[in-house]
Amino acid sequence: MIRRTTDLSAAARAGFDALIDVRSPAEFAEDHIPGAINLPVLDDAERAEIGTIYVQSSKFLARRIGAAKVARNIAAHLDGPLKDRDGSFRPLVHCWRGGQRSGAMVAVMDQIGWPVTVLDGGYMTWRRTVQAALYAPDGPWRVVLLDGGTGSGKTALLERLAARGVQTIDLEGLAAHRGSLFGALTDRAQPAQKLFESRLFVALEGLDPARPVVVEAESSRIGARTVPPALWAAMGRAEVIELSAPVAARAAFSARVYADIAADPAGLDAALSRLPRHHSKETLTGWKALASAGEIESLAAALIADHYDPAYRRMTARRDRPVLGRVEMAEVSEAELDRAAGALAALISSFVIPGAA
């Protein structure tokens, strides 16, 4: 018997042995339920071909040719990724709207004898769930912002706080970007906006609303991705913990963290060329000369002192939010980051959310 559901809670998703998305690879790449596997019943080229036949030639012919392709693809999945699944296998299957593509897959699975469930409304049910949480006027999260100048190790501290049991959200990790002109990752591209939001939703749904969540202070955009309204509103009213470290220490740390950018002279030159026009031609030429000479730590120090820190001071001057505490570091080393993480965890443990038990 084919079961049907619209329940996409974390507990419900965890109750299935697999979340099977039968949409095309391109649809899956744009967005999908985190943890789902893609077993397309039509690939991108087949989907385009069938759509063209349907519109320009014959609906009947499109269905007949499409059915043959779907049957072959389902057979390939049964002989491939699904071949070792026994009779107890409990999948949740969906396509775009819970229509013909998922219907074909679940019909075969049901005949095999697997206790299969189809997601009513398909992927769009998931998308509405994500939008309802992230595009609401406000969210239930009580955010503490980890703030500080460039190179103060905020992302590294988030990792250490998470290891200590503190609730954290790594927006840069979810967006696959380090949040500056030099922040693009050389080993992977940013996810599409919808997929970024799906990953963020899953990270947020696992939080305890009675405890604070630490988020790195960011602009509303992380590379090409935008922080959704509900979380951005929570960040806007957040208390702040400020980090500080000398420019030289932050420059040394930045040179290590951005070693991949430094190893790409053309990419580094392009990033420097995107700096705001208010910097003089002579200043930009000097920074590019440091880059060409491989003097990355000196370049980082110059950028921090003359570009990033002035912008940070302007931003903090406009900010009117309570400061929960301050943590100073003499250097941004592994030992100092560990010590700072302990101090931050102690500060956060003393933070009381009004109304929390």
Short mmCIF file of C-alpha atoms in Angstrom, two decimals:
data_model
loop_
_atom_site.label_atom_id
_atom_site.label_comp_id
_atom_site.label_asym_id
_atom_site.label_seq_id
_atom_site.Cartn_x
_atom_site.Cartn_y
_atom_site.Cartn_z
CA MET A 1 0.00 0.00 0.00
CA ILE A 2 1.33 3.42 -0.97
CA ARG A 3 1.37 5.80 1.99
CA ARG A 4 1.09 9.57 1.68
CA THR A 5 2.36 12.36 3.92
CA THR A 6 3.00 16.08 4.15
CA ASP A 7 4.92 15.82 7.43
CA LEU A 8 8.48 17.00 6.87
CA SER A 9 9.49 17.55 10.48
CA ALA A 10 12.97 16.42 11.47
CA ALA A 11 11.51 13.46 13.36
CA ALA A 12 9.38 12.41 10.39
CA ARG A 13 12.30 12.64 7.96
CA ALA A 14 14.47 10.60 10.31
CA GLY A 15 11.86 7.83 10.24
CA PHE A 16 12.62 6.95 6.60
CA ASP A 17 15.54 4.89 5.37
CA ALA A 18 16.03 7.24 2.42
CA LEU A 19 14.61 10.47 1.05
CA ILE A 20 14.49 9.90 -2.70
CA ASP A 21 14.21 12.91 -5.00
CA VAL A 22 13.29 11.73 -8.51
CA ARG A 23 13.56 15.16 -10.15
CA SER A 24 16.25 15.88 -12.74
CA PRO A 25 19.85 16.55 -11.62
CA ALA A 26 19.54 20.28 -12.42
CA GLU A 27 16.41 20.62 -10.28
CA PHE A 28 18.13 18.72 -7.48
CA ALA A 29 21.25 20.91 -7.71
CA GLU A 30 19.21 24.09 -7.32
CA ASP A 31 17.62 22.87 -4.10
CA HIS A 32 16.69 19.70 -2.29
CA ILE A 33 15.92 18.38 1.15
CA PRO A 34 19.32 18.07 2.87
CA GLY A 35 20.19 14.40 3.13
CA ALA A 36 18.09 13.40 0.11
CA ILE A 37 19.51 11.29 -2.71
CA ASN A 38 18.84 12.02 -6.36
CA LEU A 39 17.49 9.09 -8.40
CA PRO A 40 16.02 10.90 -11.42
CA VAL A 41 13.39 9.18 -13.49
CA LEU A 42 14.28 11.61 -16.30
CA ASP A 43 17.65 13.31 -16.63
CA ASP A 44 17.97 16.94 -17.72
CA ALA A 45 18.20 16.19 -21.45
CA GLU A 46 15.34 13.67 -21.35
CA ARG A 47 13.11 16.07 -19.44
CA ALA A 48 13.77 18.82 -21.98
CA GLU A 49 13.13 16.44 -24.89
CA ILE A 50 9.82 15.18 -23.50
CA GLY A 51 8.71 18.71 -22.71
CA THR A 52 9.43 19.82 -26.26
CA ILE A 53 7.50 16.89 -27.77
CA TYR A 54 4.58 17.59 -25.40
CA VAL A 55 4.35 21.26 -26.42
CA GLN A 56 5.29 21.11 -30.09
CA SER A 57 4.12 17.70 -31.30
CA SER A 58 1.86 15.31 -29.42
CA LYS A 59 0.90 14.87 -25.80
CA PHE A 60 0.32 11.16 -26.41
CA LEU A 61 3.72 10.71 -28.04
CA ALA A 62 5.40 12.61 -25.22
CA ARG A 63 3.77 10.34 -22.63
CA ARG A 64 4.67 7.16 -24.52
CA ILE A 65 8.31 8.11 -25.11
CA GLY A 66 8.55 9.50 -21.59
CA ALA A 67 7.14 6.30 -20.09
CA ALA A 68 9.79 4.23 -21.85
CA LYS A 69 12.59 6.46 -20.60
CA VAL A 70 11.18 6.51 -17.06
CA ALA A 71 10.91 2.72 -17.05
CA ARG A 72 14.52 2.31 -18.16
CA ASN A 73 15.77 4.80 -15.56
CA ILE A 74 13.81 3.18 -12.73
CA ALA A 75 15.20 -0.21 -13.78
CA ALA A 76 18.73 1.23 -13.67
CA HIS A 77 18.15 2.55 -10.13
CA LEU A 78 16.80 -0.84 -9.02
CA ASP A 79 19.87 -2.57 -10.45
CA GLY A 80 22.18 0.14 -9.11
CA PRO A 81 21.76 2.29 -5.97
CA LEU A 82 18.77 0.28 -4.69
CA LYS A 83 19.95 -3.23 -5.46
CA ASP A 84 21.04 -4.08 -1.90
CA ARG A 85 17.89 -2.84 -0.15
CA ASP A 86 15.91 -5.60 1.55
CA GLY A 87 12.16 -5.89 2.03
CA SER A 88 12.09 -3.60 5.06
CA PHE A 89 13.35 -0.59 3.08
CA ARG A 90 11.18 2.47 3.91
CA PRO A 91 11.70 5.31 1.39
CA LEU A 92 10.02 8.69 1.09
CA VAL A 93 9.75 9.61 -2.60
CA HIS A 94 8.96 12.93 -4.21
CA CYS A 95 9.23 14.90 -7.45
CA TRP A 96 8.38 18.58 -8.08
CA ARG A 97 4.70 18.53 -7.08
CA GLY A 98 4.04 14.89 -6.25
CA GLY A 99 2.79 14.05 -9.72
CA GLN A 100 3.66 11.62 -12.50
CA ARG A 101 7.40 11.25 -11.89
CA SER A 102 7.11 10.27 -8.24
CA GLY A 103 3.95 8.31 -9.05
CA ALA A 104 5.88 6.10 -11.47
CA MET A 105 8.63 5.37 -8.97
CA VAL A 106 6.33 4.62 -6.02
CA ALA A 107 4.10 2.37 -8.14
CA VAL A 108 7.09 0.14 -8.94
CA MET A 109 8.34 0.24 -5.35
CA ASP A 110 4.90 -0.70 -4.05
CA GLN A 111 4.74 -3.68 -6.42
CA ILE A 112 8.15 -4.81 -5.18
CA GLY A 113 6.73 -4.79 -1.65
CA TRP A 114 8.63 -1.91 -0.11
CA PRO A 115 6.58 0.20 2.38
CA VAL A 116 6.94 3.35 0.28
CA THR A 117 5.57 6.80 1.10
CA VAL A 118 5.00 9.61 -1.38
CA LEU A 119 5.33 13.25 -0.35
CA ASP A 120 2.09 15.02 -1.25
CA GLY A 121 2.90 18.27 -3.02
CA GLY A 122 6.44 17.08 -3.71
CA TYR A 123 9.41 19.41 -3.42
CA MET A 124 7.06 22.40 -3.22
CA THR A 125 5.80 21.14 0.14
CA TRP A 126 9.40 21.33 1.38
CA ARG A 127 9.92 24.77 -0.12
CA ARG A 128 6.80 26.14 1.55
CA THR A 129 7.98 24.72 4.88
CA VAL A 130 11.34 26.49 4.52
CA GLN A 131 9.77 29.77 3.44
CA ALA A 132 7.27 29.74 6.30
CA ALA A 133 10.15 29.55 8.79
CA LEU A 134 12.69 31.86 7.15
CA TYR A 135 10.45 34.50 5.57
CA ALA A 136 8.27 35.15 8.60
CA PRO A 137 8.43 38.69 10.05
CA ASP A 138 10.36 37.31 13.00
CA GLY A 139 11.89 34.09 14.26
CA PRO A 140 12.01 32.38 17.67
CA TRP A 141 15.80 32.42 17.96
CA ARG A 142 17.68 34.51 20.53
CA VAL A 143 20.91 35.34 18.77
CA VAL A 144 24.24 36.42 20.22
CA LEU A 145 26.52 37.98 17.62
CA LEU A 146 30.23 37.21 17.66
CA ASP A 147 31.79 40.41 16.38
CA GLY A 148 35.29 41.66 15.77
CA GLY A 149 37.66 42.99 13.17
CA THR A 150 38.78 41.03 10.14
CA GLY A 151 41.18 38.23 11.11
CA SER A 152 40.02 37.88 14.70
CA GLY A 153 39.16 34.21 14.20
CA LYS A 154 35.38 34.35 14.44
CA THR A 155 34.75 31.27 12.30
CA ALA A 156 37.43 29.28 14.11
CA LEU A 157 35.84 30.29 17.41
CA LEU A 158 32.40 29.17 16.24
CA GLU A 159 33.86 25.70 15.63
CA ARG A 160 35.39 25.65 19.11
CA LEU A 161 32.17 26.85 20.72
CA ALA A 162 30.16 24.12 18.95
CA ALA A 163 32.64 21.54 20.27
CA ARG A 164 31.91 22.87 23.78
CA GLY A 165 28.18 22.33 23.34
CA VAL A 166 27.28 25.96 22.57
CA GLN A 167 24.54 26.39 19.95
CA THR A 168 26.06 27.98 16.83
CA ILE A 169 25.13 28.65 13.22
CA ASP A 170 28.01 28.93 10.74
CA LEU A 171 26.47 31.09 8.02
CA GLU A 172 29.70 31.24 6.04
CA GLY A 173 29.98 27.46 6.08
CA LEU A 174 26.38 27.06 4.90
CA ALA A 175 26.90 29.67 2.18
CA ALA A 176 30.34 28.27 1.17
CA HIS A 177 31.88 31.74 1.33
CA ARG A 178 34.10 33.58 3.80
CA GLY A 179 32.09 36.75 3.61
CA SER A 180 34.38 39.31 1.98
CA LEU A 181 35.76 40.31 -1.41
CA PHE A 182 38.39 37.61 -0.85
CA GLY A 183 35.91 35.10 0.53
CA ALA A 184 35.19 32.84 -2.46
CA LEU A 185 36.29 29.25 -1.89
CA THR A 186 38.59 27.80 -4.52
CA ASP A 187 37.37 24.22 -4.07
CA ARG A 188 33.61 24.74 -4.41
CA ALA A 189 30.99 27.20 -5.61
CA GLN A 190 28.29 28.74 -3.48
CA PRO A 191 24.97 26.88 -3.32
CA ALA A 192 21.94 28.39 -4.97
CA GLN A 193 19.93 30.71 -2.69
CA LYS A 194 17.19 28.11 -2.21
CA LEU A 195 19.68 25.40 -1.24
CA PHE A 196 21.43 27.79 1.16
CA GLU A 197 18.04 28.40 2.77
CA SER A 198 17.28 24.67 2.99
CA ARG A 199 20.60 24.04 4.74
CA LEU A 200 19.99 26.96 7.07
CA PHE A 201 16.48 25.75 7.88
CA VAL A 202 17.79 22.31 8.87
CA ALA A 203 20.48 23.91 11.05
CA LEU A 204 17.92 26.15 12.76
CA GLU A 205 15.26 23.50 13.31
CA GLY A 206 17.65 21.56 15.52
CA LEU A 207 18.11 24.45 17.98
CA ASP A 208 16.69 24.70 21.47
CA PRO A 209 14.80 28.05 21.60
CA ALA A 210 15.42 28.21 25.35
CA ARG A 211 19.15 28.58 24.72
CA PRO A 212 21.00 31.34 22.83
CA VAL A 213 22.56 30.67 19.44
CA VAL A 214 25.86 32.26 18.48
CA VAL A 215 26.17 33.63 14.96
CA GLU A 216 29.08 35.49 13.40
CA ALA A 217 28.28 39.14 12.73
CA GLU A 218 27.73 39.37 8.98
CA SER A 219 26.26 41.72 6.45
CA SER A 220 22.94 40.64 4.98
CA ARG A 221 24.82 39.15 2.03
CA ILE A 222 27.44 36.42 2.22
CA GLY A 223 29.02 36.43 -1.19
CA ALA A 224 26.05 36.13 -3.54
CA ARG A 225 23.71 34.62 -0.92
CA THR A 226 21.29 36.62 1.25
CA VAL A 227 20.45 35.94 4.89
CA PRO A 228 16.66 35.33 4.99
CA PRO A 229 14.45 37.94 6.71
CA ALA A 230 13.50 36.05 9.88
CA LEU A 231 17.10 35.32 10.87
CA TRP A 232 18.29 38.76 9.76
CA ALA A 233 15.68 40.33 12.06
CA ALA A 234 16.92 38.18 14.95
CA MET A 235 20.50 39.22 14.21
CA GLY A 236 19.42 42.86 14.14
CA ARG A 237 18.22 42.77 17.74
CA ALA A 238 21.05 40.54 19.01
CA GLU A 239 23.38 41.18 21.90
CA VAL A 240 27.04 41.32 20.91
CA ILE A 241 30.29 39.81 22.13
CA GLU A 242 33.27 41.72 20.79
CA LEU A 243 36.65 40.21 19.94
CA SER A 244 39.86 42.18 19.65
CA ALA A 245 43.43 41.40 18.66
CA PRO A 246 46.37 43.47 17.34
CA VAL A 247 46.52 44.17 13.61
CA ALA A 248 49.74 42.18 13.20
CA ALA A 249 48.20 39.12 14.86
CA ARG A 250 45.09 39.34 12.72
CA ALA A 251 47.18 39.79 9.57
CA ALA A 252 49.21 36.66 10.34
CA PHE A 253 46.02 34.68 10.92
CA SER A 254 44.40 36.02 7.74
CA ALA A 255 47.46 35.10 5.68
CA ARG A 256 47.08 31.51 6.89
CA VAL A 257 43.30 31.33 6.38
CA TYR A 258 43.44 32.86 2.90
CA ALA A 259 46.45 30.88 1.71
CA ASP A 260 44.37 29.45 -1.14
CA ILE A 261 43.62 32.95 -2.44
CA ALA A 262 47.28 33.95 -2.09
CA ALA A 263 48.23 30.91 -4.17
CA ASP A 264 46.11 32.23 -7.07
CA PRO A 265 47.78 35.47 -8.23
CA ALA A 266 45.19 36.19 -10.92
CA GLY A 267 42.31 35.67 -8.51
CA LEU A 268 43.97 37.83 -5.87
CA ASP A 269 44.59 40.63 -8.37
CA ALA A 270 40.96 40.43 -9.52
CA ALA A 271 39.73 40.65 -5.91
CA LEU A 272 41.93 43.68 -5.25
CA SER A 273 40.53 45.30 -8.39
CA ARG A 274 37.02 44.98 -6.93
CA LEU A 275 37.85 47.07 -3.87
CA PRO A 276 35.81 50.27 -3.47
CA ARG A 277 36.83 53.22 -5.61
CA HIS A 278 37.43 55.51 -2.64
CA HIS A 279 40.91 54.01 -2.27
CA SER A 280 43.46 56.00 -4.26
CA LYS A 281 45.14 54.59 -7.34
CA GLU A 282 48.47 54.76 -5.53
CA THR A 283 47.11 52.74 -2.60
CA LEU A 284 45.70 50.04 -4.87
CA THR A 285 48.95 49.91 -6.82
CA GLY A 286 50.88 49.45 -3.59
CA TRP A 287 48.60 46.62 -2.45
CA LYS A 288 48.92 44.89 -5.81
CA ALA A 289 52.70 45.22 -5.60
CA LEU A 290 52.66 43.45 -2.22
CA ALA A 291 50.51 40.71 -3.74
CA SER A 292 52.83 40.30 -6.73
CA ALA A 293 55.83 40.07 -4.41
CA GLY A 294 54.14 37.35 -2.37
CA GLU A 295 54.17 39.51 0.76
CA ILE A 296 50.76 38.28 1.82
CA GLU A 297 51.04 39.02 5.53
CA SER A 298 52.07 42.61 4.80
CA LEU A 299 49.20 42.92 2.34
CA ALA A 300 46.77 41.57 4.93
CA ALA A 301 48.04 44.07 7.51
CA ALA A 302 47.62 46.96 5.08
CA LEU A 303 44.11 45.88 4.08
CA ILE A 304 43.05 45.45 7.71
CA ALA A 305 44.46 48.82 8.80
CA ASP A 306 43.31 50.90 5.83
CA HIS A 307 40.23 49.12 4.48
CA TYR A 308 38.57 46.67 6.87
CA ASP A 309 39.09 48.33 10.25
CA PRO A 310 37.80 51.77 9.13
CA ALA A 311 34.68 50.10 7.74
CA TYR A 312 34.28 48.10 10.95
CA ARG A 313 34.57 51.26 13.08
CA ARG A 314 31.91 53.00 10.99
CA MET A 315 29.60 50.04 11.37
CA THR A 316 30.05 49.74 15.15
CA ALA A 317 29.54 53.48 15.59
CA ARG A 318 26.08 53.14 14.04
CA ARG A 319 25.20 50.06 16.08
CA ASP A 320 23.01 50.52 19.12
CA ARG A 321 22.92 47.08 20.67
CA PRO A 322 23.98 45.87 24.10
CA VAL A 323 27.47 44.40 24.44
CA LEU A 324 27.36 41.17 26.41
CA GLY A 325 31.13 41.09 26.88
CA ARG A 326 34.55 41.53 25.32
CA VAL A 327 37.35 39.03 24.78
CA GLU A 328 40.87 40.18 23.97
CA MET A 329 43.55 38.06 22.33
CA ALA A 330 47.26 38.85 22.21
CA GLU A 331 47.57 36.73 19.07
CA VAL A 332 45.24 34.67 16.92
CA SER A 333 46.97 31.34 17.53
CA GLU A 334 45.52 27.91 18.24
CA ALA A 335 46.25 28.27 21.97
CA GLU A 336 44.75 31.76 22.16
CA LEU A 337 41.68 30.70 20.20
CA ASP A 338 41.17 27.81 22.65
CA ARG A 339 41.48 30.20 25.60
CA ALA A 340 39.13 32.70 23.97
CA ALA A 341 36.59 29.96 23.25
CA GLY A 342 36.54 29.05 26.95
CA ALA A 343 35.97 32.68 27.90
CA LEU A 344 33.21 33.02 25.30
CA ALA A 345 31.49 29.84 26.46
CA ALA A 346 31.49 31.17 30.03
CA LEU A 347 29.96 34.46 28.88
CA ILE A 348 27.28 32.72 26.86
CA SER A 349 26.41 30.33 29.69
CA SER A 350 25.57 33.35 31.85
CA PHE A 351 23.19 34.74 29.22
CA VAL A 352 19.59 34.31 30.32
CA ILE A 353 16.75 34.38 27.83
CA PRO A 354 13.70 36.10 29.33
CA GLY A 355 10.89 33.63 29.88
CA ALA A 356 13.12 30.57 29.47
CA ALA A 357 12.84 27.94 32.15
#
